[in-house]
N, C-alpha and C. Protein backbone atom coordinates (compact mmCIF):
# COMPACT_ATOMS: atom_id res chain seq x y z
N MET A 1 17.78 -44.01 -105.82
CA MET A 1 17.29 -43.58 -104.54
C MET A 1 16.22 -42.49 -104.72
N ASP A 2 16.20 -41.85 -105.86
CA ASP A 2 15.21 -40.81 -106.06
C ASP A 2 13.79 -41.36 -106.03
N PHE A 3 13.61 -42.59 -106.50
CA PHE A 3 12.27 -43.13 -106.52
C PHE A 3 11.73 -43.34 -105.11
N ILE A 4 12.62 -43.61 -104.15
CA ILE A 4 12.17 -43.77 -102.76
C ILE A 4 11.76 -42.42 -102.20
N LYS A 5 12.56 -41.39 -102.50
CA LYS A 5 12.23 -40.05 -102.03
C LYS A 5 10.90 -39.59 -102.62
N LYS A 6 10.71 -39.84 -103.91
CA LYS A 6 9.47 -39.42 -104.56
C LYS A 6 8.28 -40.23 -104.06
N ALA A 7 8.52 -41.50 -103.74
CA ALA A 7 7.43 -42.33 -103.23
C ALA A 7 6.93 -41.80 -101.90
N ALA A 8 7.83 -41.25 -101.11
CA ALA A 8 7.44 -40.74 -99.80
C ALA A 8 6.70 -39.42 -99.91
N GLY A 9 6.97 -38.63 -100.97
CA GLY A 9 6.38 -37.31 -101.02
C GLY A 9 5.53 -37.01 -102.23
N SER A 10 5.40 -37.91 -103.18
CA SER A 10 4.67 -37.62 -104.41
C SER A 10 3.47 -38.54 -104.58
N GLY A 11 2.74 -38.26 -105.64
CA GLY A 11 1.59 -39.08 -105.99
C GLY A 11 2.01 -40.42 -106.55
N SER A 12 1.07 -41.34 -106.67
CA SER A 12 1.39 -42.70 -107.09
C SER A 12 1.79 -42.79 -108.55
N GLY A 13 1.36 -41.88 -109.42
CA GLY A 13 1.71 -41.93 -110.83
C GLY A 13 3.20 -41.78 -111.05
N THR A 14 3.83 -40.84 -110.39
CA THR A 14 5.26 -40.63 -110.51
C THR A 14 6.03 -41.80 -109.91
N THR A 15 5.55 -42.31 -108.81
CA THR A 15 6.22 -43.42 -108.14
C THR A 15 6.26 -44.65 -109.03
N ASN A 16 5.15 -44.97 -109.67
CA ASN A 16 5.11 -46.15 -110.52
C ASN A 16 6.08 -46.04 -111.68
N THR A 17 6.16 -44.87 -112.30
CA THR A 17 7.08 -44.66 -113.41
C THR A 17 8.52 -44.83 -112.95
N ASN A 18 8.88 -44.22 -111.83
CA ASN A 18 10.25 -44.32 -111.34
C ASN A 18 10.60 -45.73 -110.91
N THR A 19 9.67 -46.42 -110.27
CA THR A 19 9.91 -47.78 -109.83
C THR A 19 10.14 -48.69 -111.03
N GLN A 20 9.39 -48.50 -112.09
CA GLN A 20 9.57 -49.32 -113.28
C GLN A 20 10.92 -49.06 -113.92
N GLN A 21 11.37 -47.83 -113.94
CA GLN A 21 12.67 -47.51 -114.52
C GLN A 21 13.78 -48.16 -113.73
N HIS A 22 13.72 -48.11 -112.41
CA HIS A 22 14.77 -48.70 -111.58
C HIS A 22 14.69 -50.22 -111.56
N ALA A 23 13.49 -50.76 -111.68
CA ALA A 23 13.36 -52.22 -111.67
C ALA A 23 14.06 -52.83 -112.87
N GLY A 24 14.11 -52.12 -114.00
CA GLY A 24 14.80 -52.61 -115.17
C GLY A 24 16.29 -52.41 -115.10
N GLY A 25 16.76 -51.65 -114.12
CA GLY A 25 18.18 -51.36 -113.97
C GLY A 25 18.91 -52.49 -113.27
N ASN A 26 20.01 -52.17 -112.63
CA ASN A 26 20.83 -53.18 -111.99
C ASN A 26 20.59 -53.28 -110.49
N GLN A 27 19.43 -52.88 -110.01
CA GLN A 27 19.17 -52.97 -108.58
C GLN A 27 18.71 -54.37 -108.22
N ASP A 28 19.40 -54.96 -107.27
CA ASP A 28 19.02 -56.28 -106.76
C ASP A 28 18.50 -56.11 -105.35
N TYR A 29 18.21 -57.22 -104.69
CA TYR A 29 17.65 -57.14 -103.34
C TYR A 29 18.61 -56.45 -102.36
N GLY A 30 19.89 -56.69 -102.51
CA GLY A 30 20.87 -56.06 -101.63
C GLY A 30 20.87 -54.55 -101.77
N ASP A 31 20.81 -54.07 -103.03
CA ASP A 31 20.78 -52.63 -103.27
C ASP A 31 19.50 -52.00 -102.73
N LYS A 32 18.40 -52.68 -102.91
CA LYS A 32 17.12 -52.16 -102.42
C LYS A 32 17.11 -52.10 -100.89
N ALA A 33 17.65 -53.14 -100.26
CA ALA A 33 17.70 -53.16 -98.79
C ALA A 33 18.60 -52.04 -98.28
N ALA A 34 19.74 -51.84 -98.92
CA ALA A 34 20.65 -50.76 -98.51
C ALA A 34 19.97 -49.41 -98.66
N GLY A 35 19.20 -49.24 -99.71
CA GLY A 35 18.47 -48.00 -99.91
C GLY A 35 17.43 -47.75 -98.83
N MET A 36 16.73 -48.80 -98.44
CA MET A 36 15.73 -48.66 -97.39
C MET A 36 16.37 -48.35 -96.04
N ILE A 37 17.49 -48.98 -95.76
CA ILE A 37 18.21 -48.72 -94.51
C ILE A 37 18.73 -47.29 -94.49
N ASP A 38 19.28 -46.84 -95.62
CA ASP A 38 19.78 -45.47 -95.72
C ASP A 38 18.64 -44.48 -95.51
N LYS A 39 17.51 -44.74 -96.11
CA LYS A 39 16.36 -43.85 -95.98
C LYS A 39 15.88 -43.77 -94.53
N LYS A 40 15.81 -44.93 -93.87
CA LYS A 40 15.27 -44.97 -92.52
C LYS A 40 16.22 -44.35 -91.49
N TYR A 41 17.49 -44.71 -91.55
CA TYR A 41 18.43 -44.30 -90.51
C TYR A 41 19.30 -43.11 -90.86
N ASN A 42 19.37 -42.77 -92.16
CA ASN A 42 20.26 -41.69 -92.56
C ASN A 42 19.50 -40.61 -93.33
N GLY A 43 18.22 -40.75 -93.47
CA GLY A 43 17.42 -39.76 -94.18
C GLY A 43 17.65 -39.77 -95.69
N GLY A 44 18.23 -40.82 -96.22
CA GLY A 44 18.47 -40.93 -97.66
C GLY A 44 19.61 -40.06 -98.15
N LYS A 45 20.57 -39.75 -97.28
CA LYS A 45 21.66 -38.84 -97.62
C LYS A 45 22.70 -39.46 -98.55
N LEU A 46 22.86 -40.77 -98.50
CA LEU A 46 23.82 -41.42 -99.40
C LEU A 46 23.21 -41.52 -100.79
N GLY A 47 24.01 -41.32 -101.79
CA GLY A 47 23.52 -41.43 -103.16
C GLY A 47 23.46 -42.87 -103.61
N GLU A 48 22.79 -43.07 -104.72
CA GLU A 48 22.65 -44.42 -105.27
C GLU A 48 24.00 -45.01 -105.64
N GLY A 49 24.90 -44.19 -106.16
CA GLY A 49 26.24 -44.66 -106.52
C GLY A 49 27.03 -45.10 -105.31
N LYS A 50 26.93 -44.36 -104.23
CA LYS A 50 27.64 -44.71 -102.99
C LYS A 50 27.09 -46.01 -102.41
N LEU A 51 25.78 -46.17 -102.43
CA LEU A 51 25.18 -47.40 -101.92
C LEU A 51 25.59 -48.60 -102.78
N GLU A 52 25.69 -48.40 -104.08
CA GLU A 52 26.12 -49.48 -104.98
C GLU A 52 27.54 -49.91 -104.65
N LYS A 53 28.43 -48.95 -104.38
CA LYS A 53 29.81 -49.27 -104.01
C LYS A 53 29.85 -50.05 -102.69
N ILE A 54 29.02 -49.65 -101.74
CA ILE A 54 28.98 -50.32 -100.44
C ILE A 54 28.52 -51.77 -100.61
N THR A 55 27.43 -51.98 -101.34
CA THR A 55 26.92 -53.34 -101.50
C THR A 55 27.87 -54.20 -102.33
N ASP A 56 28.53 -53.60 -103.31
CA ASP A 56 29.53 -54.36 -104.09
C ASP A 56 30.69 -54.78 -103.19
N GLY A 57 31.12 -53.91 -102.31
CA GLY A 57 32.19 -54.24 -101.37
C GLY A 57 31.79 -55.35 -100.42
N LEU A 58 30.55 -55.31 -99.95
CA LEU A 58 30.05 -56.37 -99.08
C LEU A 58 30.01 -57.70 -99.81
N ARG A 59 29.57 -57.68 -101.05
CA ARG A 59 29.52 -58.92 -101.84
C ARG A 59 30.93 -59.49 -102.03
N THR A 60 31.87 -58.62 -102.38
CA THR A 60 33.25 -59.05 -102.58
C THR A 60 33.83 -59.64 -101.31
N GLY A 61 33.59 -58.99 -100.18
CA GLY A 61 34.06 -59.51 -98.90
C GLY A 61 33.45 -60.85 -98.56
N TYR A 62 32.18 -61.01 -98.83
CA TYR A 62 31.51 -62.29 -98.58
C TYR A 62 32.12 -63.39 -99.45
N GLU A 63 32.34 -63.08 -100.72
CA GLU A 63 32.89 -64.08 -101.63
C GLU A 63 34.32 -64.46 -101.26
N LYS A 64 35.10 -63.51 -100.80
CA LYS A 64 36.47 -63.82 -100.36
C LYS A 64 36.46 -64.65 -99.09
N ALA A 65 35.56 -64.33 -98.17
CA ALA A 65 35.52 -65.03 -96.88
C ALA A 65 35.00 -66.46 -97.02
N THR A 66 34.00 -66.66 -97.86
CA THR A 66 33.38 -67.97 -97.96
C THR A 66 33.90 -68.80 -99.13
N GLY A 67 34.44 -68.16 -100.13
CA GLY A 67 34.89 -68.87 -101.32
C GLY A 67 33.77 -69.24 -102.27
N SER A 68 32.56 -68.77 -102.03
CA SER A 68 31.45 -69.07 -102.92
C SER A 68 30.80 -67.78 -103.39
N LYS A 69 30.18 -67.83 -104.54
CA LYS A 69 29.50 -66.68 -105.12
C LYS A 69 28.17 -66.42 -104.40
N VAL A 70 27.76 -65.16 -104.43
CA VAL A 70 26.46 -64.79 -103.90
C VAL A 70 25.40 -65.21 -104.91
N ASN A 71 24.30 -65.71 -104.44
CA ASN A 71 23.19 -66.14 -105.30
C ASN A 71 22.80 -64.99 -106.23
N PRO A 72 22.68 -65.24 -107.54
CA PRO A 72 22.31 -64.18 -108.48
C PRO A 72 20.98 -63.50 -108.17
N LYS A 73 20.13 -64.18 -107.42
CA LYS A 73 18.86 -63.57 -107.03
C LYS A 73 19.11 -62.36 -106.13
N TYR A 74 20.18 -62.40 -105.36
CA TYR A 74 20.48 -61.33 -104.42
C TYR A 74 21.57 -60.40 -104.89
N SER A 75 22.29 -60.78 -105.92
CA SER A 75 23.41 -59.99 -106.40
C SER A 75 23.35 -59.84 -107.91
N ASN A 76 23.65 -58.63 -108.39
CA ASN A 76 23.66 -58.44 -109.84
C ASN A 76 25.04 -58.62 -110.41
């Protein structure tokens, strides 16, 4: 989540470095979307670890309810 905060307030050089570091990590589309929603509606107050737990819980709930796995493109 730090890269989003820095992107909003820093120059492009720092943003590119941070984005590349996180892109190689375990962030998928669901994690990125949760981060953007947190930033917009909550001011980015939730940490990256908390958002990861939330998205993992949502994935688990979806898989239990439907009986099928989430597409790997959207889930890590």
